[in-house]
Coordinates of C-alpha atoms in Angstrom, one line a residue:
Chain N
X1 CA 0.6 -19.2 13.4
X2 CA 2.2 -17.0 10.6
X3 CA 5.9 -17.5 9.9
X4 CA 7.9 -14.9 11.8
X5 CA 9.5 -13.6 8.6
X6 CA 6.2 -12.9 7.0
X7 CA 4.7 -11.4 10.2
X8 CA 7.7 -9.0 10.3
X9 CA 7.3 -8.0 6.7
X10 CA 3.5 -7.5 7.2
X11 CA 4.2 -5.2 10.2
X12 CA 6.7 -3.1 8.2
X13 CA 4.4 -2.8 5.2
X14 CA 1.4 -1.9 7.4
X15 CA 3.4 1.3 8.4
X16 CA 3.2 2.7 4.9
X17 CA 0.5 5.4 4.4
X18 CA -2.6 4.0 2.8
X19 CA -1.9 0.4 4.0
X20 CA -3.2 -1.2 7.1
X21 CA -2.7 -4.6 8.6
X22 CA -5.3 -6.2 6.2
X23 CA -4.0 -4.7 3.0
X24 CA -0.4 -5.4 4.1
X25 CA -1.3 -9.1 4.4
X26 CA -2.9 -9.0 1.0
X27 CA 0.2 -7.3 -0.4
X28 CA 2.6 -9.8 1.2
X29 CA 0.6 -12.8 -0.3
X30 CA 0.7 -11.0 -3.7
X31 CA 4.5 -10.5 -3.4
X32 CA 5.1 -14.1 -2.6
X33 CA 3.1 -15.1 -5.7
X34 CA 5.2 -12.7 -7.8
X35 CA 8.5 -13.5 -6.2
X36 CA 10.8 -13.2 -9.2
X37 CA 9.0 -10.5 -11.1
X38 CA 8.0 -8.2 -8.2
X39 CA 9.2 -9.1 -4.7
X40 CA 12.9 -9.4 -5.4
X41 CA 13.0 -6.3 -7.8
X42 CA 11.1 -4.3 -5.2
X43 CA 13.4 -5.2 -2.4
X44 CA 16.4 -4.3 -4.6
X45 CA 14.9 -1.1 -5.8
X46 CA 14.1 0.0 -2.3
X47 CA 17.6 -0.8 -1.0
X48 CA 19.1 1.1 -3.9
X49 CA 16.9 4.2 -3.5
X50 CA 17.5 4.2 0.3
X51 CA 21.2 4.3 -0.5
X52 CA 21.3 6.7 -3.5
X53 CA 18.6 9.4 -2.9
X54 CA 19.7 12.7 -1.4
X55 CA 18.0 15.9 -0.6
X56 CA 19.0 18.8 -2.9
X57 CA 20.8 21.4 -0.8
X58 CA 19.5 24.2 -3.0
X59 CA 15.8 23.5 -3.4
X60 CA 15.0 20.4 -1.2
X61 CA 14.0 18.1 -4.1
X62 CA 14.9 14.4 -3.9
X63 CA 17.4 13.1 -6.5
X64 CA 20.5 11.0 -6.8
X65 CA 22.7 14.1 -7.1
X66 CA 23.0 17.4 -5.3
X67 CA 22.2 19.9 -6.7
X68 CA 19.3 18.0 -8.2
X69 CA 18.5 17.5 -11.9
X70 CA 16.2 20.5 -12.0
X71 CA 18.6 22.9 -10.3
X72 CA 21.4 21.7 -12.6
X73 CA 19.3 21.8 -15.8
X74 CA 20.5 24.8 -17.9
X75 CA 17.1 24.9 -19.7
X76 CA 15.2 25.7 -16.5
X77 CA 14.6 29.3 -15.8
X78 CA 16.4 30.3 -12.6
X79 CA 14.7 33.7 -12.5
X80 CA 11.5 31.8 -11.5
X81 CA 11.1 30.0 -8.1
X82 CA 8.0 28.0 -7.3
X83 CA 7.6 27.5 -3.6
X84 CA 5.8 24.2 -2.6
X85 CA 5.1 22.5 0.7
X86 CA 6.3 19.0 -0.1
X87 CA 8.2 17.0 -2.7
X88 CA 4.9 15.5 -3.7
X89 CA 3.7 18.9 -4.8
X90 CA 6.8 19.4 -6.9
X91 CA 6.2 16.0 -8.6
X92 CA 2.6 17.0 -9.3
X93 CA 3.7 20.3 -11.0
X94 CA 6.4 18.4 -12.9
X95 CA 3.8 15.9 -14.2
X96 CA 1.7 18.8 -15.5
X97 CA 4.7 19.9 -17.5
X98 CA 3.5 23.5 -17.2
X99 CA 6.4 24.9 -15.2
X100 CA 9.9 25.5 -16.5
X101 CA 11.4 27.4 -13.6
X102 CA 13.0 26.0 -10.4
X103 CA 11.5 25.0 -7.1
X104 CA 11.8 25.5 -3.4
X105 CA 10.4 22.8 -1.1
X106 CA 9.5 24.3 2.3
X107 CA 9.0 20.9 4.0
X108 CA 5.5 21.8 5.2
X109 CA 3.5 24.9 6.3
X110 CA 3.7 27.0 9.4
X111 CA 1.3 25.6 11.9
X112 CA 0.4 26.9 15.3
X113 CA -1.3 23.6 16.3
X114 CA 1.6 21.4 15.3
X115 CA 4.1 23.9 16.6
X116 CA 5.9 24.4 13.3
X117 CA 7.6 27.8 13.1
X118 CA 9.8 29.2 10.3
X119 CA 12.9 27.6 11.7
X120 CA 11.3 24.1 11.2
X121 CA 10.8 24.9 7.5
X122 CA 13.4 25.7 4.8
X123 CA 12.5 29.3 5.0
X124 CA 15.9 31.0 5.6
X125 CA 17.2 29.2 2.6
X126 CA 14.4 30.5 0.4
X127 CA 15.0 34.1 1.6
X128 CA 18.7 33.6 0.9
X129 CA 18.0 32.3 -2.6
X130 CA 15.8 35.3 -3.4
X131 CA 17.8 38.1 -1.7
X132 CA 21.4 36.9 -1.7
X133 CA 22.3 36.7 -5.4
X134 CA 25.0 34.1 -6.0
X135 CA 27.9 34.4 -8.4
X136 CA 26.8 33.6 -11.9
X137 CA 23.2 33.2 -11.0
X138 CA 20.6 35.6 -12.4
X139 CA 18.4 37.7 -10.0
X140 CA 15.1 36.0 -9.1
X141 CA 12.3 37.9 -10.8
X142 CA 9.2 36.0 -9.6
X143 CA 8.4 33.8 -6.6
X144 CA 5.2 31.7 -7.2
X145 CA 3.6 30.6 -4.0
X146 CA 2.1 27.2 -4.9
X147 CA 0.8 26.5 -1.4
X148 CA -2.4 24.7 -0.2
X149 CA -5.6 26.8 -0.1
X150 CA -5.9 26.0 3.6
X151 CA -5.5 28.3 6.6
X152 CA -2.0 27.0 7.3
X153 CA -1.0 27.3 3.6
X154 CA -2.3 30.9 3.4
X155 CA -0.7 31.9 6.7
X156 CA 2.6 30.5 5.3
X157 CA 2.1 32.4 2.0
X158 CA 1.4 35.6 4.0
X159 CA 4.6 35.1 6.1
X160 CA 6.7 34.5 3.0
X161 CA 5.3 37.7 1.5
X162 CA 6.5 39.7 4.5
X163 CA 9.9 38.1 4.6
X164 CA 10.4 38.8 0.9
X165 CA 9.0 42.4 0.9
X166 CA 11.1 44.8 -1.1
X167 CA 13.3 42.0 -2.4
X168 CA 12.9 43.1 -6.0
X169 CA 11.1 39.9 -7.0
X170 CA 7.3 39.7 -7.9
X171 CA 5.2 37.5 -5.7
X172 CA 2.3 35.5 -7.2
X173 CA 0.1 32.6 -6.2
X174 CA -1.8 29.9 -8.1
X175 CA -5.3 30.9 -9.4
X176 CA -8.4 29.6 -7.7
X177 CA -11.2 28.3 -9.9
X178 CA -13.2 25.5 -11.3
X179 CA -11.0 22.3 -11.8
X180 CA -10.7 21.4 -15.4
X181 CA -13.2 18.6 -16.0
X182 CA -15.0 19.5 -12.7
X183 CA -18.8 19.7 -12.4
X184 CA -20.2 22.9 -10.9
X185 CA -22.7 20.9 -8.9
X186 CA -20.0 19.2 -6.9
X187 CA -17.9 22.2 -6.2
X188 CA -17.7 23.8 -2.7
X189 CA -19.0 27.4 -2.2
X190 CA -15.6 28.9 -1.6
X191 CA -14.2 27.7 -5.0
X192 CA -17.4 28.8 -6.8
X193 CA -17.2 32.2 -5.2
X194 CA -13.5 32.5 -6.1
X195 CA -14.1 31.3 -9.7
X196 CA -16.9 33.9 -10.1
X197 CA -14.8 36.8 -8.7
X198 CA -11.9 35.9 -11.0
X199 CA -14.1 35.5 -14.1
X200 CA -12.6 36.3 -17.5
X201 CA -13.9 37.3 -20.9
X202 CA -15.1 34.2 -22.8
Chain U
X1 CA 11.4 15.2 -13.6
X2 CA 11.5 12.5 -10.9
X3 CA 14.8 10.7 -10.3
X4 CA 14.8 7.4 -12.2
X5 CA 15.5 5.3 -9.1
X6 CA 12.4 6.8 -7.4
X7 CA 10.3 6.5 -10.5
X8 CA 11.2 2.8 -10.7
X9 CA 10.4 2.2 -7.0
X10 CA 7.0 4.0 -7.4
X11 CA 6.1 1.8 -10.4
X12 CA 6.9 -1.4 -8.5
X13 CA 5.0 -0.3 -5.4
X14 CA 2.0 0.7 -7.5
X15 CA 1.7 -2.9 -8.5
X16 CA 0.8 -4.0 -5.0
X17 CA -2.9 -4.6 -4.4
X18 CA -4.5 -1.7 -2.7
X19 CA -1.9 0.8 -4.0
X20 CA -2.1 2.9 -7.1
X21 CA 0.3 5.4 -8.6
X22 CA -0.8 8.2 -6.2
X23 CA -0.5 6.2 -3.0
X24 CA 2.7 4.6 -4.2
X25 CA 4.2 8.1 -4.5
X26 CA 3.0 9.0 -1.0
X27 CA 4.5 5.7 0.3
X28 CA 7.9 6.4 -1.4
X29 CA 8.1 9.9 0.1
X30 CA 7.2 8.4 3.5
X31 CA 9.9 5.7 3.1
X32 CA 12.6 8.3 2.2
X33 CA 11.7 10.2 5.3
X34 CA 12.0 7.1 7.4
X35 CA 15.1 5.7 5.7
X36 CA 16.8 4.1 8.6
X37 CA 13.8 3.0 10.6
X38 CA 11.5 1.7 7.8
X39 CA 12.9 1.8 4.3
X40 CA 16.1 -0.2 4.9
X41 CA 14.5 -2.8 7.3
X42 CA 11.6 -3.2 4.8
X43 CA 13.9 -3.8 1.8
X44 CA 15.9 -6.3 3.9
X45 CA 12.8 -8.1 5.3
X46 CA 11.4 -8.4 1.8
X47 CA 14.6 -9.8 0.3
X48 CA 14.8 -12.3 3.3
X49 CA 11.2 -13.5 2.9
X50 CA 11.6 -13.8 -0.8
X51 CA 14.5 -16.1 -0.2
X52 CA 13.2 -18.1 2.8
X53 CA 9.5 -18.6 2.4
X54 CA 8.4 -22.0 0.8
X55 CA 5.0 -23.5 0.2
X56 CA 4.2 -26.5 2.5
X57 CA 4.0 -29.6 0.3
X58 CA 1.4 -31.1 2.6
X59 CA -1.1 -28.3 3.1
X60 CA -0.1 -25.4 0.9
X61 CA 0.6 -23.0 3.8
X62 CA 3.6 -20.5 3.6
X63 CA 6.4 -21.0 6.0
X64 CA 10.2 -21.1 6.2
X65 CA 10.1 -24.9 6.5
X66 CA 8.4 -27.7 4.7
X67 CA 6.2 -29.3 6.2
X68 CA 5.1 -26.0 7.7
X69 CA 4.9 -25.2 11.4
X70 CA 1.3 -26.2 11.7
X71 CA 1.7 -29.5 9.9
X72 CA 4.8 -30.3 12.1
X73 CA 3.1 -29.1 15.4
X74 CA 2.4 -32.2 17.5
X75 CA -0.3 -30.3 19.4
X76 CA -2.4 -29.8 16.2
X77 CA -5.2 -32.4 15.6
X78 CA -4.3 -34.2 12.4
X79 CA -7.8 -35.9 12.4
X80 CA -9.3 -32.5 11.5
X81 CA -8.6 -30.8 8.1
X82 CA -10.0 -27.4 7.4
X83 CA -10.1 -26.7 3.7
X84 CA -9.6 -23.0 2.7
X85 CA -9.3 -21.2 -0.6
X86 CA -6.2 -19.1 0.1
X87 CA -3.4 -18.6 2.6
X88 CA -5.2 -15.4 3.7
X89 CA -8.1 -17.5 4.9
X90 CA -5.8 -19.7 6.9
X91 CA -4.3 -16.6 8.5
X92 CA -7.7 -15.3 9.4
X93 CA -8.7 -18.6 11.1
X94 CA -5.3 -18.7 12.9
X95 CA -5.9 -15.2 14.2
X96 CA -9.2 -16.3 15.6
X97 CA -7.4 -19.0 17.6
X98 CA -10.5 -21.1 17.3
X99 CA -9.1 -24.0 15.3
X100 CA -6.6 -26.5 16.5
X101 CA -6.6 -28.9 13.5
X102 CA -4.6 -28.8 10.3
X103 CA -5.4 -27.0 7.0
X104 CA -5.5 -27.6 3.3
X105 CA -5.1 -24.6 1.0
X106 CA -6.8 -25.2 -2.3
X107 CA -5.3 -22.1 -4.1
X108 CA -8.7 -20.8 -5.2
X109 CA -12.2 -22.1 -6.2
X110 CA -13.5 -23.9 -9.2
X111 CA -14.6 -21.3 -11.7
X112 CA -16.2 -21.8 -15.0
X113 CA -15.7 -18.1 -16.0
X114 CA -12.0 -18.1 -15.1
X115 CA -11.5 -21.6 -16.5
X116 CA -10.2 -23.1 -13.2
X117 CA -10.9 -26.8 -13.0
X118 CA -9.9 -29.3 -10.2
X119 CA -6.4 -29.8 -11.8
X120 CA -5.7 -26.0 -11.3
X121 CA -6.4 -26.4 -7.6
X122 CA -4.6 -28.6 -5.0
X123 CA -7.6 -31.0 -5.1
X124 CA -5.8 -34.3 -5.8
X125 CA -3.5 -33.7 -2.8
X126 CA -6.5 -33.1 -0.6
X127 CA -8.2 -36.4 -1.7
X128 CA -4.9 -38.2 -1.1
X129 CA -4.6 -36.7 2.4
X130 CA -8.1 -37.8 3.4
X131 CA -8.2 -41.2 1.6
X132 CA -4.6 -42.4 1.5
X133 CA -3.6 -42.8 5.1
X134 CA 0.1 -42.3 5.6
X135 CA 2.3 -44.3 7.9
X136 CA 2.1 -43.0 11.5
X137 CA -0.7 -40.6 10.6
X138 CA -4.2 -41.0 12.2
X139 CA -7.2 -41.4 9.9
X140 CA -8.9 -38.1 9.0
X141 CA -12.2 -37.9 10.9
X142 CA -13.6 -34.5 9.8
X143 CA -13.1 -32.2 6.8
X144 CA -14.4 -28.7 7.4
X145 CA -15.1 -26.8 4.3
X146 CA -14.3 -23.1 5.1
X147 CA -15.0 -21.8 1.6
X148 CA -16.6 -18.5 0.5
X149 CA -20.4 -18.3 0.6
X150 CA -20.3 -17.4 -3.1
X151 CA -21.5 -19.5 -6.1
X152 CA -17.9 -20.6 -6.9
X153 CA -17.2 -21.3 -3.3
X154 CA -20.3 -23.4 -2.9
X155 CA -19.7 -25.2 -6.3
X156 CA -16.2 -26.1 -5.0
X157 CA -17.6 -27.4 -1.7
X158 CA -20.1 -29.5 -3.6
X159 CA -17.4 -30.9 -5.8
X160 CA -15.2 -31.8 -2.8
X161 CA -18.2 -33.5 -1.2
X162 CA -18.5 -35.7 -4.2
X163 CA -14.8 -36.5 -4.4
X164 CA -14.7 -37.4 -0.7
X165 CA -18.0 -39.4 -0.6
X166 CA -17.6 -42.7 1.3
X167 CA -14.1 -41.8 2.5
X168 CA -15.1 -42.4 6.1
X169 CA -14.6 -38.7 7.2
X170 CA -17.4 -36.4 8.1
X171 CA -17.8 -33.3 6.0
X172 CA -18.9 -30.0 7.5
X173 CA -19.1 -26.4 6.6
X174 CA -19.0 -23.1 8.5
X175 CA -22.3 -21.8 9.9
X176 CA -24.1 -18.9 8.3
X177 CA -25.5 -16.2 10.6
X178 CA -25.3 -12.8 12.0
X179 CA -21.7 -11.6 12.3
X180 CA -20.8 -11.0 16.0
X181 CA -21.1 -7.2 16.6
X182 CA -23.2 -6.9 13.4
X183 CA -26.4 -4.9 13.2
X184 CA -29.4 -6.6 11.7
X185 CA -30.3 -3.4 9.8
X186 CA -27.2 -3.6 7.7
X187 CA -27.4 -7.4 7.0
X188 CA -28.3 -8.7 3.5
X189 CA -31.5 -10.8 3.2
X190 CA -29.6 -14.0 2.4
X191 CA -27.7 -13.9 5.7
X192 CA -30.8 -12.9 7.7
X193 CA -32.8 -15.8 6.2
X194 CA -29.9 -18.2 6.9
X195 CA -29.6 -16.9 10.5
X196 CA -33.3 -17.3 11.0
X197 CA -33.4 -20.8 9.7
X198 CA -30.5 -21.9 11.8
X199 CA -31.9 -20.3 15.0
X200 CA -31.0 -21.8 18.3
X201 CA -32.6 -21.9 21.7
X202 CA -31.6 -18.8 23.7

């Protein structure tokens, strides 16, 4: 007989991706042990974020303000838009620190199997950002398609290419190749083939 | 640039066992998507449990009352005490539904390496429960040592055996053997040997 309050907490935690009933139980016992230093701050931080976080109406990023910090930042290059599937991909690119333009979060890929068409994604908003130049905004010069190297990701990239044809902006995609630090022996054939085709002078 | 509120939430979530930075980020994005149905209820449930849950002063179980529901339940057999290392073990036994006695949570095992002696565990309280018979409580007849089959677990079991020598109660331990549903081929030699030694008429 587990106390109802704990049982309820376990059931909610078990719904997080990456946690199941067993790890949720372990997590709850850990939380109870660290009541003051982890459990209460976590509950508070979660309630606060649930209240404060909004979706940026321009790019789809998550932030406490709309437009988001990146869209508002005068140092970011508005002539560059990097199209990603999810906010997680935006975060990954931000961690790399290699991109100084703006983003556009699609909210997924086109998918025949899951029945996701262009109207389920933030596609119209992207086309509008690229084609419909707003007052005081510079024209978009390049759209970088940072989509997954999967069938759905590539279908989506192709579709965006068609929608943005003759829009005046260059379209590009991320390079395929050997991951930095990766061992050739563990790479799949597709990546190896792509890396070989795209070989560069040493 | 991730919003500070989200970054803080990710850092706290990443401190849960079984979650790292990557899965904490995934969890946060999932929470934001399920704001009303998961994020707010989880924050609330966590704050509530942090407030309400206490450690049972008799057995060490976690509950909203002290003594806990199991210690208070008149249908549980107080003549039987099952000694476990952690509350997680108590929960596992409760899920099995096979035990109708009471528990005693030690809070770990003796460990020379980690420097845990008897005074770091709830050992004195166990001896007192078994030897010092309280008003209106029946004498303890059996102490079941449900400790890990590890060196530390078995050292702890041995130590408890010495502390409870001549206390009038029987001492027992869980049986070793083939897990139900387990395949022989995947079992370690120690378990197979133990299962063979403890064989029973079919």
